[in-house]
């Protein structure tokens, strides 16, 4: 299925699984071979782009298995699909219509039956086929009606499979919504309660004005807790926009000094982590079409993650450059590598590794970073090993203006 559009590949995989779930199909194909004396029978998915075998009964070594494909133009199913009508050939050599046709010549066929499989909504699914290198007696009473009845039965079963799949998807969506509600409750009931409690405790101490208490220290704690609450709320709001708005909204514009904007983020993070070293190499010479605030958010999340989880005795490195029509933004830190089973989950919402400390965030930061990259038409990648440490790389196209998605 290489070279096919993603939508067609997904549809083929879905339909292969749907036919596999129809338990009557192998029996139907076996009965048709026994009834006609033909050696090969199949259920084929036939679209305007592809011919795919979904189920096969093969007694002549034709060589096709479920999932195999034939070039669409070489098949007679394409003609059956165009006419929405069966094709029956008893003996190719004696047929005025098909003796010189390319399909029998390519595949060495002498007898052929192909009956359309149409779904309840009128969509064309494919064909129920039989072929053989020998002639076959196919003008017997009721034979074509048998093929048609079996094709209708398969179509109805596929309709039922489609309904079951939609019901399963609805159930998954309902469970997802329930899980999302539980997560919101957890944020309100636990994650926000902690910094709010710290603010209230500090405020109470300030109100009492007990001797020996440094007001400036309490104010700093209040500000830090307030910033933490603001970030938690911002992450939840961004995730809500992603979940219900179909993606994270961006407002791109021409940025003349993106390097300075990114440097400001690094400087702010350095103030918060004076004990750490951050090396930067920002080589962005040119105008960039982007949402600067969102890219600052992306860098802030990645850099904060590196400072928290990276080795304290090794610097964090931030690189940014324009190359090949892309903005490449990279954040790297040393330390123990992320295990492969965790690395594949790292961009999932609310994912936090087992080693995460209490109060370390909601597990939305990296998910939001990936969505910021996607909203710019790019991608965010992660790599981690003992040699290079952990590296997050955002690759964002900057050669074509983005169309900001509708908000609301």
Short mmCIF file of C-alpha atoms in Angstrom, two decimals:
data_model
loop_
_atom_site.label_atom_id
_atom_site.label_comp_id
_atom_site.label_asym_id
_atom_site.label_seq_id
_atom_site.Cartn_x
_atom_site.Cartn_y
_atom_site.Cartn_z
CA UNK A 1 0.00 0.00 0.00
CA UNK A 2 3.00 2.26 -0.35
CA UNK A 3 2.46 5.44 -2.31
CA UNK A 4 -1.23 5.63 -1.44
CA UNK A 5 -2.81 8.65 0.26
CA UNK A 6 -3.08 8.17 4.01
CA UNK A 7 -6.88 8.25 3.83
CA UNK A 8 -6.96 5.37 1.32
CA UNK A 9 -4.50 3.28 3.34
CA UNK A 10 -6.56 3.80 6.48
CA UNK A 11 -9.77 2.89 4.63
CA UNK A 12 -8.19 -0.30 3.24
CA UNK A 13 -7.00 -1.38 6.69
CA UNK A 14 -10.43 -0.67 8.15
CA UNK A 15 -12.25 -2.64 5.44
CA UNK A 16 -9.84 -5.57 5.63
CA UNK A 17 -10.61 -5.84 9.34
CA UNK A 18 -14.36 -5.50 8.69
CA UNK A 19 -14.35 -8.40 6.20
CA UNK A 20 -12.21 -10.46 8.56
CA UNK A 21 -14.88 -10.03 11.22
CA UNK A 22 -17.62 -11.44 8.95
CA UNK A 23 -17.36 -15.09 9.97
CA UNK A 24 -19.52 -16.32 7.08
CA UNK A 25 -17.12 -15.12 4.36
CA UNK A 26 -14.74 -18.14 4.32
CA UNK A 27 -17.73 -20.49 4.11
CA UNK A 28 -19.29 -18.47 1.27
CA UNK A 29 -16.07 -18.55 -0.75
CA UNK A 30 -15.69 -22.29 -0.22
CA UNK A 31 -19.32 -22.93 -1.28
CA UNK A 32 -18.87 -20.85 -4.45
CA UNK A 33 -15.76 -22.78 -5.44
CA UNK A 34 -17.55 -26.10 -4.82
CA UNK A 35 -20.71 -24.98 -6.64
CA UNK A 36 -19.02 -23.59 -9.75
CA UNK A 37 -16.01 -25.91 -9.90
CA UNK A 38 -13.81 -22.81 -10.12
CA UNK A 39 -10.53 -22.80 -8.23
CA UNK A 40 -10.30 -19.26 -6.85
CA UNK A 41 -12.83 -17.08 -5.02
CA UNK A 42 -12.34 -13.75 -3.27
CA UNK A 43 -13.99 -10.77 -1.68
CA UNK A 44 -12.26 -7.75 -3.22
CA UNK A 45 -12.40 -4.16 -2.05
CA UNK A 46 -12.63 -2.02 -5.20
CA UNK A 47 -12.35 1.76 -5.03
CA UNK A 48 -11.59 4.30 -7.73
CA UNK A 49 -7.92 3.91 -6.78
CA UNK A 50 -7.24 0.35 -5.67
CA UNK A 51 -8.15 -3.34 -5.91
CA UNK A 52 -7.46 -5.21 -2.65
CA UNK A 53 -8.15 -8.84 -1.77
CA UNK A 54 -9.94 -8.93 1.60
CA UNK A 55 -10.59 -12.70 1.81
CA UNK A 56 -9.42 -15.53 -0.44
CA UNK A 57 -10.14 -19.20 -1.21
CA UNK A 58 -7.36 -20.42 -3.54
CA UNK A 59 -7.12 -23.96 -4.97
CA UNK A 60 -5.22 -23.09 -8.15
CA UNK A 61 -2.15 -21.33 -6.73
CA UNK A 62 -3.21 -17.92 -8.02
CA UNK A 63 -0.98 -16.45 -5.33
CA UNK A 64 -3.13 -13.74 -3.78
CA UNK A 65 -3.64 -13.51 -0.04
CA UNK A 66 -5.78 -11.20 2.08
CA UNK A 67 -4.31 -7.71 1.87
CA UNK A 68 -2.65 -8.27 -1.53
CA UNK A 69 -3.38 -5.82 -4.31
CA UNK A 70 -3.71 -5.91 -8.08
CA UNK A 71 -3.30 -2.95 -10.38
CA UNK A 72 -6.84 -1.65 -10.71
CA UNK A 73 -6.73 -1.18 -14.50
CA UNK A 74 -5.78 -4.85 -15.02
CA UNK A 75 -8.99 -6.15 -13.42
CA UNK A 76 -12.52 -6.67 -14.72
CA UNK A 77 -13.88 -5.50 -11.36
CA UNK A 78 -13.26 -1.92 -12.42
CA UNK A 79 -15.75 -2.45 -15.26
CA UNK A 80 -18.24 -4.14 -12.95
CA UNK A 81 -17.91 -1.20 -10.59
CA UNK A 82 -18.45 1.35 -13.35
CA UNK A 83 -21.60 -0.43 -14.57
CA UNK A 84 -22.71 -1.61 -11.10
CA UNK A 85 -23.54 -4.89 -12.76
CA UNK A 86 -22.28 -8.49 -12.65
CA UNK A 87 -19.86 -9.88 -15.23
CA UNK A 88 -20.07 -13.58 -16.06
CA UNK A 89 -17.76 -15.33 -18.57
CA UNK A 90 -18.06 -19.09 -19.11
CA UNK A 91 -15.33 -19.43 -21.71
CA UNK A 92 -13.08 -16.50 -22.61
CA UNK A 93 -11.93 -18.16 -25.85
CA UNK A 94 -15.53 -18.33 -27.11
CA UNK A 95 -16.60 -14.87 -25.90
CA UNK A 96 -16.91 -12.20 -28.59
CA UNK A 97 -16.69 -9.53 -25.88
CA UNK A 98 -13.78 -10.81 -23.79
CA UNK A 99 -11.59 -13.09 -25.98
CA UNK A 100 -9.27 -10.16 -26.71
CA UNK A 101 -9.65 -8.43 -23.35
CA UNK A 102 -6.40 -7.68 -21.49
CA UNK A 103 -7.54 -9.03 -18.10
CA UNK A 104 -7.95 -12.73 -19.11
CA UNK A 105 -4.71 -12.49 -21.09
CA UNK A 106 -2.74 -11.02 -18.16
CA UNK A 107 -3.98 -13.54 -15.59
CA UNK A 108 -4.53 -16.58 -17.80
CA UNK A 109 -8.28 -16.83 -17.16
CA UNK A 110 -10.93 -18.73 -19.07
CA UNK A 111 -13.89 -18.42 -16.68
CA UNK A 112 -14.84 -15.46 -14.54
CA UNK A 113 -17.66 -14.20 -12.30
CA UNK A 114 -17.75 -10.83 -10.55
CA UNK A 115 -20.78 -9.52 -8.65
CA UNK A 116 -20.93 -6.07 -6.97
CA UNK A 117 -21.06 -5.75 -3.18
CA UNK A 118 -23.01 -2.59 -2.37
CA UNK A 119 -23.58 -1.26 1.15
CA UNK A 120 -26.93 -0.18 2.55
CA UNK A 121 -26.19 3.51 1.98
CA UNK A 122 -25.45 2.86 -1.69
CA UNK A 123 -21.66 3.01 -1.37
CA UNK A 124 -19.78 0.57 -3.58
CA UNK A 125 -17.63 -1.72 -1.43
CA UNK A 126 -16.23 -4.12 -4.00
CA UNK A 127 -16.87 -7.46 -5.68
CA UNK A 128 -17.48 -11.11 -4.94
CA UNK A 129 -15.33 -12.90 -7.53
CA UNK A 130 -14.57 -16.37 -8.87
CA UNK A 131 -11.90 -17.17 -11.50
CA UNK A 132 -10.34 -20.23 -13.08
CA UNK A 133 -7.87 -20.99 -15.91
CA UNK A 134 -10.42 -23.48 -17.33
CA UNK A 135 -13.88 -22.85 -18.76
CA UNK A 136 -16.80 -23.37 -16.34
CA UNK A 137 -20.52 -24.03 -16.78
CA UNK A 138 -22.04 -20.85 -15.39
CA UNK A 139 -25.39 -20.62 -17.21
CA UNK A 140 -27.11 -22.92 -14.74
CA UNK A 141 -30.44 -21.67 -13.32
CA UNK A 142 -30.06 -19.74 -10.10
CA UNK A 143 -26.25 -19.56 -10.12
CA UNK A 144 -26.01 -15.82 -10.68
CA UNK A 145 -28.83 -15.31 -8.17
CA UNK A 146 -26.78 -17.29 -5.63
CA UNK A 147 -23.77 -15.04 -6.20
CA UNK A 148 -25.98 -11.96 -5.87
CA UNK A 149 -27.57 -13.24 -2.66
CA UNK A 150 -24.18 -13.92 -1.12
CA UNK A 151 -22.92 -10.48 -2.20
CA UNK A 152 -25.98 -8.88 -0.60
CA UNK A 153 -25.41 -10.90 2.58
CA UNK A 154 -21.79 -9.74 2.78
CA UNK A 155 -22.91 -6.15 2.21
CA UNK A 156 -25.45 -6.38 5.05
CA UNK A 157 -22.86 -7.92 7.38
CA UNK A 158 -20.43 -5.12 6.54
CA UNK A 159 -23.19 -2.62 7.36
CA UNK A 160 -23.60 -4.29 10.76
CA UNK A 161 -19.83 -4.15 11.29
CA UNK A 162 -19.90 -0.45 10.46
CA UNK A 163 -22.67 0.14 12.99
CA UNK A 164 -20.73 -1.83 15.62
CA UNK A 165 -17.59 0.19 14.92
CA UNK A 166 -19.50 3.47 15.24
CA UNK A 167 -21.02 2.27 18.51
CA UNK A 168 -17.56 1.32 19.79
CA UNK A 169 -16.19 4.71 18.79
CA UNK A 170 -19.09 6.46 20.53
CA UNK A 171 -18.37 4.44 23.67
CA UNK A 172 -14.67 5.32 23.50
CA UNK A 173 -15.59 8.99 23.07
CA UNK A 174 -17.96 8.84 26.02
CA UNK A 175 -15.29 7.23 28.19
CA UNK A 176 -12.78 9.81 27.00
CA UNK A 177 -15.13 12.63 27.96
CA UNK A 178 -15.66 11.03 31.35
CA UNK A 179 -11.90 10.70 31.84
CA UNK A 180 -11.45 14.34 30.82
CA UNK A 181 -14.02 15.43 33.40
CA UNK A 182 -12.23 13.37 36.06
CA UNK A 183 -8.95 15.04 35.08
CA UNK A 184 -10.49 18.49 35.41
CA UNK A 185 -11.82 17.56 38.83
CA UNK A 186 -8.34 16.36 39.78
CA UNK A 187 -6.85 19.68 38.67
CA UNK A 188 -9.38 21.66 40.70
CA UNK A 189 -9.31 19.32 43.68
CA UNK A 190 -5.58 18.72 43.99
CA UNK A 191 -3.18 20.48 41.64
CA UNK A 192 -4.70 23.94 42.12
CA UNK A 193 -5.43 23.40 45.79
CA UNK A 194 -1.74 23.09 46.69
CA UNK A 195 -0.54 26.48 45.37
CA UNK A 196 -3.78 28.11 46.53
CA UNK A 197 -3.16 26.73 50.03
CA UNK A 198 0.37 28.14 49.98
CA UNK A 199 -0.94 31.57 48.97
CA UNK A 200 -3.54 31.58 51.72
CA UNK A 201 -1.02 30.44 54.35
CA UNK A 202 1.46 33.15 53.34
CA UNK A 203 -1.28 35.77 53.28
CA UNK A 204 -2.38 34.76 56.78
CA UNK A 205 1.18 35.09 58.10
CA UNK A 206 1.44 38.52 56.49
CA UNK A 207 -1.83 39.57 58.10
CA UNK A 208 -0.62 38.52 61.56
CA UNK A 209 2.71 40.34 61.11
CA UNK A 210 4.51 38.11 63.59
CA UNK A 211 8.05 39.16 64.46
CA UNK A 212 10.86 37.24 62.79
CA UNK A 213 8.91 36.67 59.57
CA UNK A 214 10.43 38.15 56.42
CA UNK A 215 7.56 39.68 54.40
CA UNK A 216 9.60 39.72 51.20
CA UNK A 217 10.13 35.96 51.44
CA UNK A 218 6.38 35.39 51.86
CA UNK A 219 5.65 37.66 48.89
CA UNK A 220 8.06 35.66 46.76
CA UNK A 221 6.27 32.46 47.76
CA UNK A 222 2.90 34.00 46.90
CA UNK A 223 4.16 35.12 43.49
CA UNK A 224 5.68 31.68 42.77
CA UNK A 225 2.46 29.92 43.76
CA UNK A 226 0.43 32.36 41.68
CA UNK A 227 2.64 31.73 38.65
CA UNK A 228 2.23 27.98 39.16
CA UNK A 229 -1.56 28.34 39.31
CA UNK A 230 -1.50 30.51 36.19
CA UNK A 231 0.51 27.88 34.28
CA UNK A 232 -1.79 25.07 35.41
CA UNK A 233 -4.85 27.02 34.30
CA UNK A 234 -3.18 27.97 31.01
CA UNK A 235 -2.29 24.34 30.28
CA UNK A 236 -5.84 23.19 31.00
CA UNK A 237 -7.32 25.93 28.79
CA UNK A 238 -4.92 25.10 25.95
CA UNK A 239 -5.73 21.41 26.24
CA UNK A 240 -9.46 22.22 26.16
CA UNK A 241 -8.94 24.22 22.96
CA UNK A 242 -6.99 21.31 21.46
CA UNK A 243 -9.58 18.75 22.50
CA UNK A 244 -12.71 20.58 21.45
CA UNK A 245 -11.40 23.03 18.85
CA UNK A 246 -9.60 20.56 16.61
CA UNK A 247 -6.15 21.96 17.34
CA UNK A 248 -4.32 24.75 19.08
CA UNK A 249 -5.08 28.20 17.62
CA UNK A 250 -2.14 30.26 16.42
CA UNK A 251 -1.95 33.86 15.27
CA UNK A 252 1.07 34.06 12.97
CA UNK A 253 2.69 37.27 11.84
CA UNK A 254 6.02 38.32 10.39
CA UNK A 255 8.58 38.21 13.22
CA UNK A 256 11.69 40.28 12.48
CA UNK A 257 13.72 39.25 15.54
CA UNK A 258 12.69 35.79 16.68
CA UNK A 259 16.16 35.20 18.15
CA UNK A 260 15.62 38.05 20.64
CA UNK A 261 12.19 36.71 21.60
CA UNK A 262 13.62 33.25 22.26
CA UNK A 263 16.61 34.72 24.13
CA UNK A 264 14.18 36.48 26.50
CA UNK A 265 12.68 33.10 27.41
CA UNK A 266 16.12 31.64 28.12
CA UNK A 267 17.03 34.67 30.25
CA UNK A 268 13.83 34.37 32.31
CA UNK A 269 14.40 30.65 32.89
CA UNK A 270 18.03 31.32 33.89
CA UNK A 271 16.82 33.71 36.62
CA UNK A 272 14.55 31.00 37.98
CA UNK A 273 17.38 28.44 37.92
CA UNK A 274 20.52 30.41 38.83
CA UNK A 275 22.38 27.22 39.71
CA UNK A 276 22.09 25.83 36.17
CA UNK A 277 23.97 26.63 32.96
CA UNK A 278 22.09 27.17 29.71
CA UNK A 279 24.16 27.41 26.51
CA UNK A 280 22.39 29.06 23.60
CA UNK A 281 23.12 29.24 19.88
CA UNK A 282 20.36 31.21 18.16
CA UNK A 283 21.19 31.66 14.48
CA UNK A 284 17.96 33.08 13.06
CA UNK A 285 18.86 35.66 10.46
CA UNK A 286 15.74 36.57 8.59
CA UNK A 287 12.03 37.21 8.91
CA UNK A 288 9.96 34.29 10.23
CA UNK A 289 6.21 33.83 9.75
CA UNK A 290 5.06 32.42 13.09
CA UNK A 291 3.12 32.94 16.30
CA UNK A 292 5.96 34.32 18.43
CA UNK A 293 4.14 33.92 21.74
CA UNK A 294 3.40 30.27 21.00
CA UNK A 295 7.03 29.58 20.06
CA UNK A 296 8.11 31.24 23.30
CA UNK A 297 5.66 28.95 25.11
CA UNK A 298 7.09 25.92 23.30
CA UNK A 299 10.66 26.86 24.23
CA UNK A 300 9.67 27.66 27.82
CA UNK A 301 8.06 24.25 28.25
CA UNK A 302 10.95 22.36 26.65
CA UNK A 303 13.60 24.31 28.54
CA UNK A 304 11.76 23.99 31.84
CA UNK A 305 11.45 20.26 31.27
CA UNK A 306 15.19 19.99 30.53
CA UNK A 307 16.14 21.99 33.63
CA UNK A 308 13.93 19.89 35.89
CA UNK A 309 14.75 16.44 34.51
CA UNK A 310 18.26 16.90 33.10
CA UNK A 311 21.51 16.21 34.95
CA UNK A 312 22.22 19.11 37.31
CA UNK A 313 25.97 19.01 36.63
CA UNK A 314 25.58 19.32 32.84
CA UNK A 315 24.47 22.36 30.82
CA UNK A 316 21.24 22.53 28.87
CA UNK A 317 21.78 23.57 25.25
CA UNK A 318 19.29 25.55 23.17
CA UNK A 319 19.84 25.84 19.43
CA UNK A 320 17.74 27.53 16.76
CA UNK A 321 18.47 28.07 13.09
CA UNK A 322 16.82 28.55 9.72
CA UNK A 323 17.72 25.83 7.23
CA UNK A 324 16.07 24.45 4.12
CA UNK A 325 12.91 26.48 4.58
CA UNK A 326 12.53 25.28 8.18
CA UNK A 327 13.01 26.75 11.61
CA UNK A 328 14.79 24.07 13.63
CA UNK A 329 14.57 24.59 17.38
CA UNK A 330 16.43 22.09 19.57
CA UNK A 331 16.68 21.70 23.36
CA UNK A 332 19.12 19.11 24.72
CA UNK A 333 20.06 18.03 28.23
CA UNK A 334 22.34 15.39 29.72
CA UNK A 335 21.41 12.76 32.24
CA UNK A 336 19.82 9.34 32.28
CA UNK A 337 18.07 8.53 28.99
CA UNK A 338 14.30 8.19 28.80
CA UNK A 339 13.41 4.48 28.46
CA UNK A 340 11.98 3.59 25.00
CA UNK A 341 8.60 2.51 26.43
CA UNK A 342 8.23 5.96 28.02
CA UNK A 343 9.59 7.86 25.01
CA UNK A 344 6.75 6.63 22.78
CA UNK A 345 4.19 8.02 25.26
CA UNK A 346 5.90 11.28 26.07
CA UNK A 347 3.65 13.52 23.93
CA UNK A 348 0.42 11.94 25.21
CA UNK A 349 -1.79 14.27 27.29
CA UNK A 350 -1.56 13.87 31.07
CA UNK A 351 1.35 11.44 30.69
CA UNK A 352 3.85 11.65 33.53
CA UNK A 353 6.71 9.16 33.92
CA UNK A 354 6.83 7.07 37.10
CA UNK A 355 9.80 9.16 38.31
CA UNK A 356 7.85 12.44 38.25
CA UNK A 357 7.85 14.31 41.53
CA UNK A 358 4.67 15.41 43.28
CA UNK A 359 3.49 18.84 42.16
CA UNK A 360 5.57 18.62 39.02
CA UNK A 361 2.74 19.58 36.66
CA UNK A 362 -0.20 18.00 34.90
CA UNK A 363 1.71 16.17 32.19
CA UNK A 364 0.35 18.51 29.51
CA UNK A 365 3.46 20.54 28.70
CA UNK A 366 5.02 18.27 26.06
CA UNK A 367 1.61 17.50 24.53
CA UNK A 368 0.98 21.23 24.12
CA UNK A 369 4.47 21.68 22.64
CA UNK A 370 3.69 19.03 20.02
CA UNK A 371 0.40 20.76 19.24
CA UNK A 372 2.14 24.14 18.85
CA UNK A 373 4.50 22.56 16.33
CA UNK A 374 1.58 20.92 14.50
CA UNK A 375 -0.35 24.22 14.43
CA UNK A 376 2.63 25.72 12.59
CA UNK A 377 2.54 22.87 10.06
CA UNK A 378 5.57 21.22 11.66
CA UNK A 379 6.41 18.46 14.10
CA UNK A 380 8.14 17.86 17.41
CA UNK A 381 10.52 14.92 17.78
CA UNK A 382 12.17 13.35 20.82
CA UNK A 383 15.31 11.24 21.03
CA UNK A 384 17.11 9.96 24.11
CA UNK A 385 20.13 7.76 24.70
CA UNK A 386 23.11 7.51 27.04
CA UNK A 387 25.48 9.16 24.54
CA UNK A 388 23.59 12.30 23.45
CA UNK A 389 21.21 12.64 26.39
CA UNK A 390 17.66 13.78 25.72
CA UNK A 391 16.99 16.00 22.70
CA UNK A 392 13.70 17.61 21.65
CA UNK A 393 13.67 19.01 18.11
CA UNK A 394 10.89 21.15 16.65
CA UNK A 395 10.89 21.51 12.85
CA UNK A 396 8.58 24.24 11.58
CA UNK A 397 8.17 25.33 7.95
CA UNK A 398 8.61 29.07 7.52
CA UNK A 399 8.54 29.50 3.75
CA UNK A 400 4.74 29.70 3.39
CA UNK A 401 2.41 31.88 5.44
CA UNK A 402 0.08 30.00 7.74
CA UNK A 403 -3.67 30.53 7.70
CA UNK A 404 -4.69 31.01 11.34
CA UNK A 405 -7.43 28.48 12.25
CA UNK A 406 -10.78 29.81 13.31
CA UNK A 407 -11.10 30.30 17.04
CA UNK A 408 -14.29 29.60 18.90
#
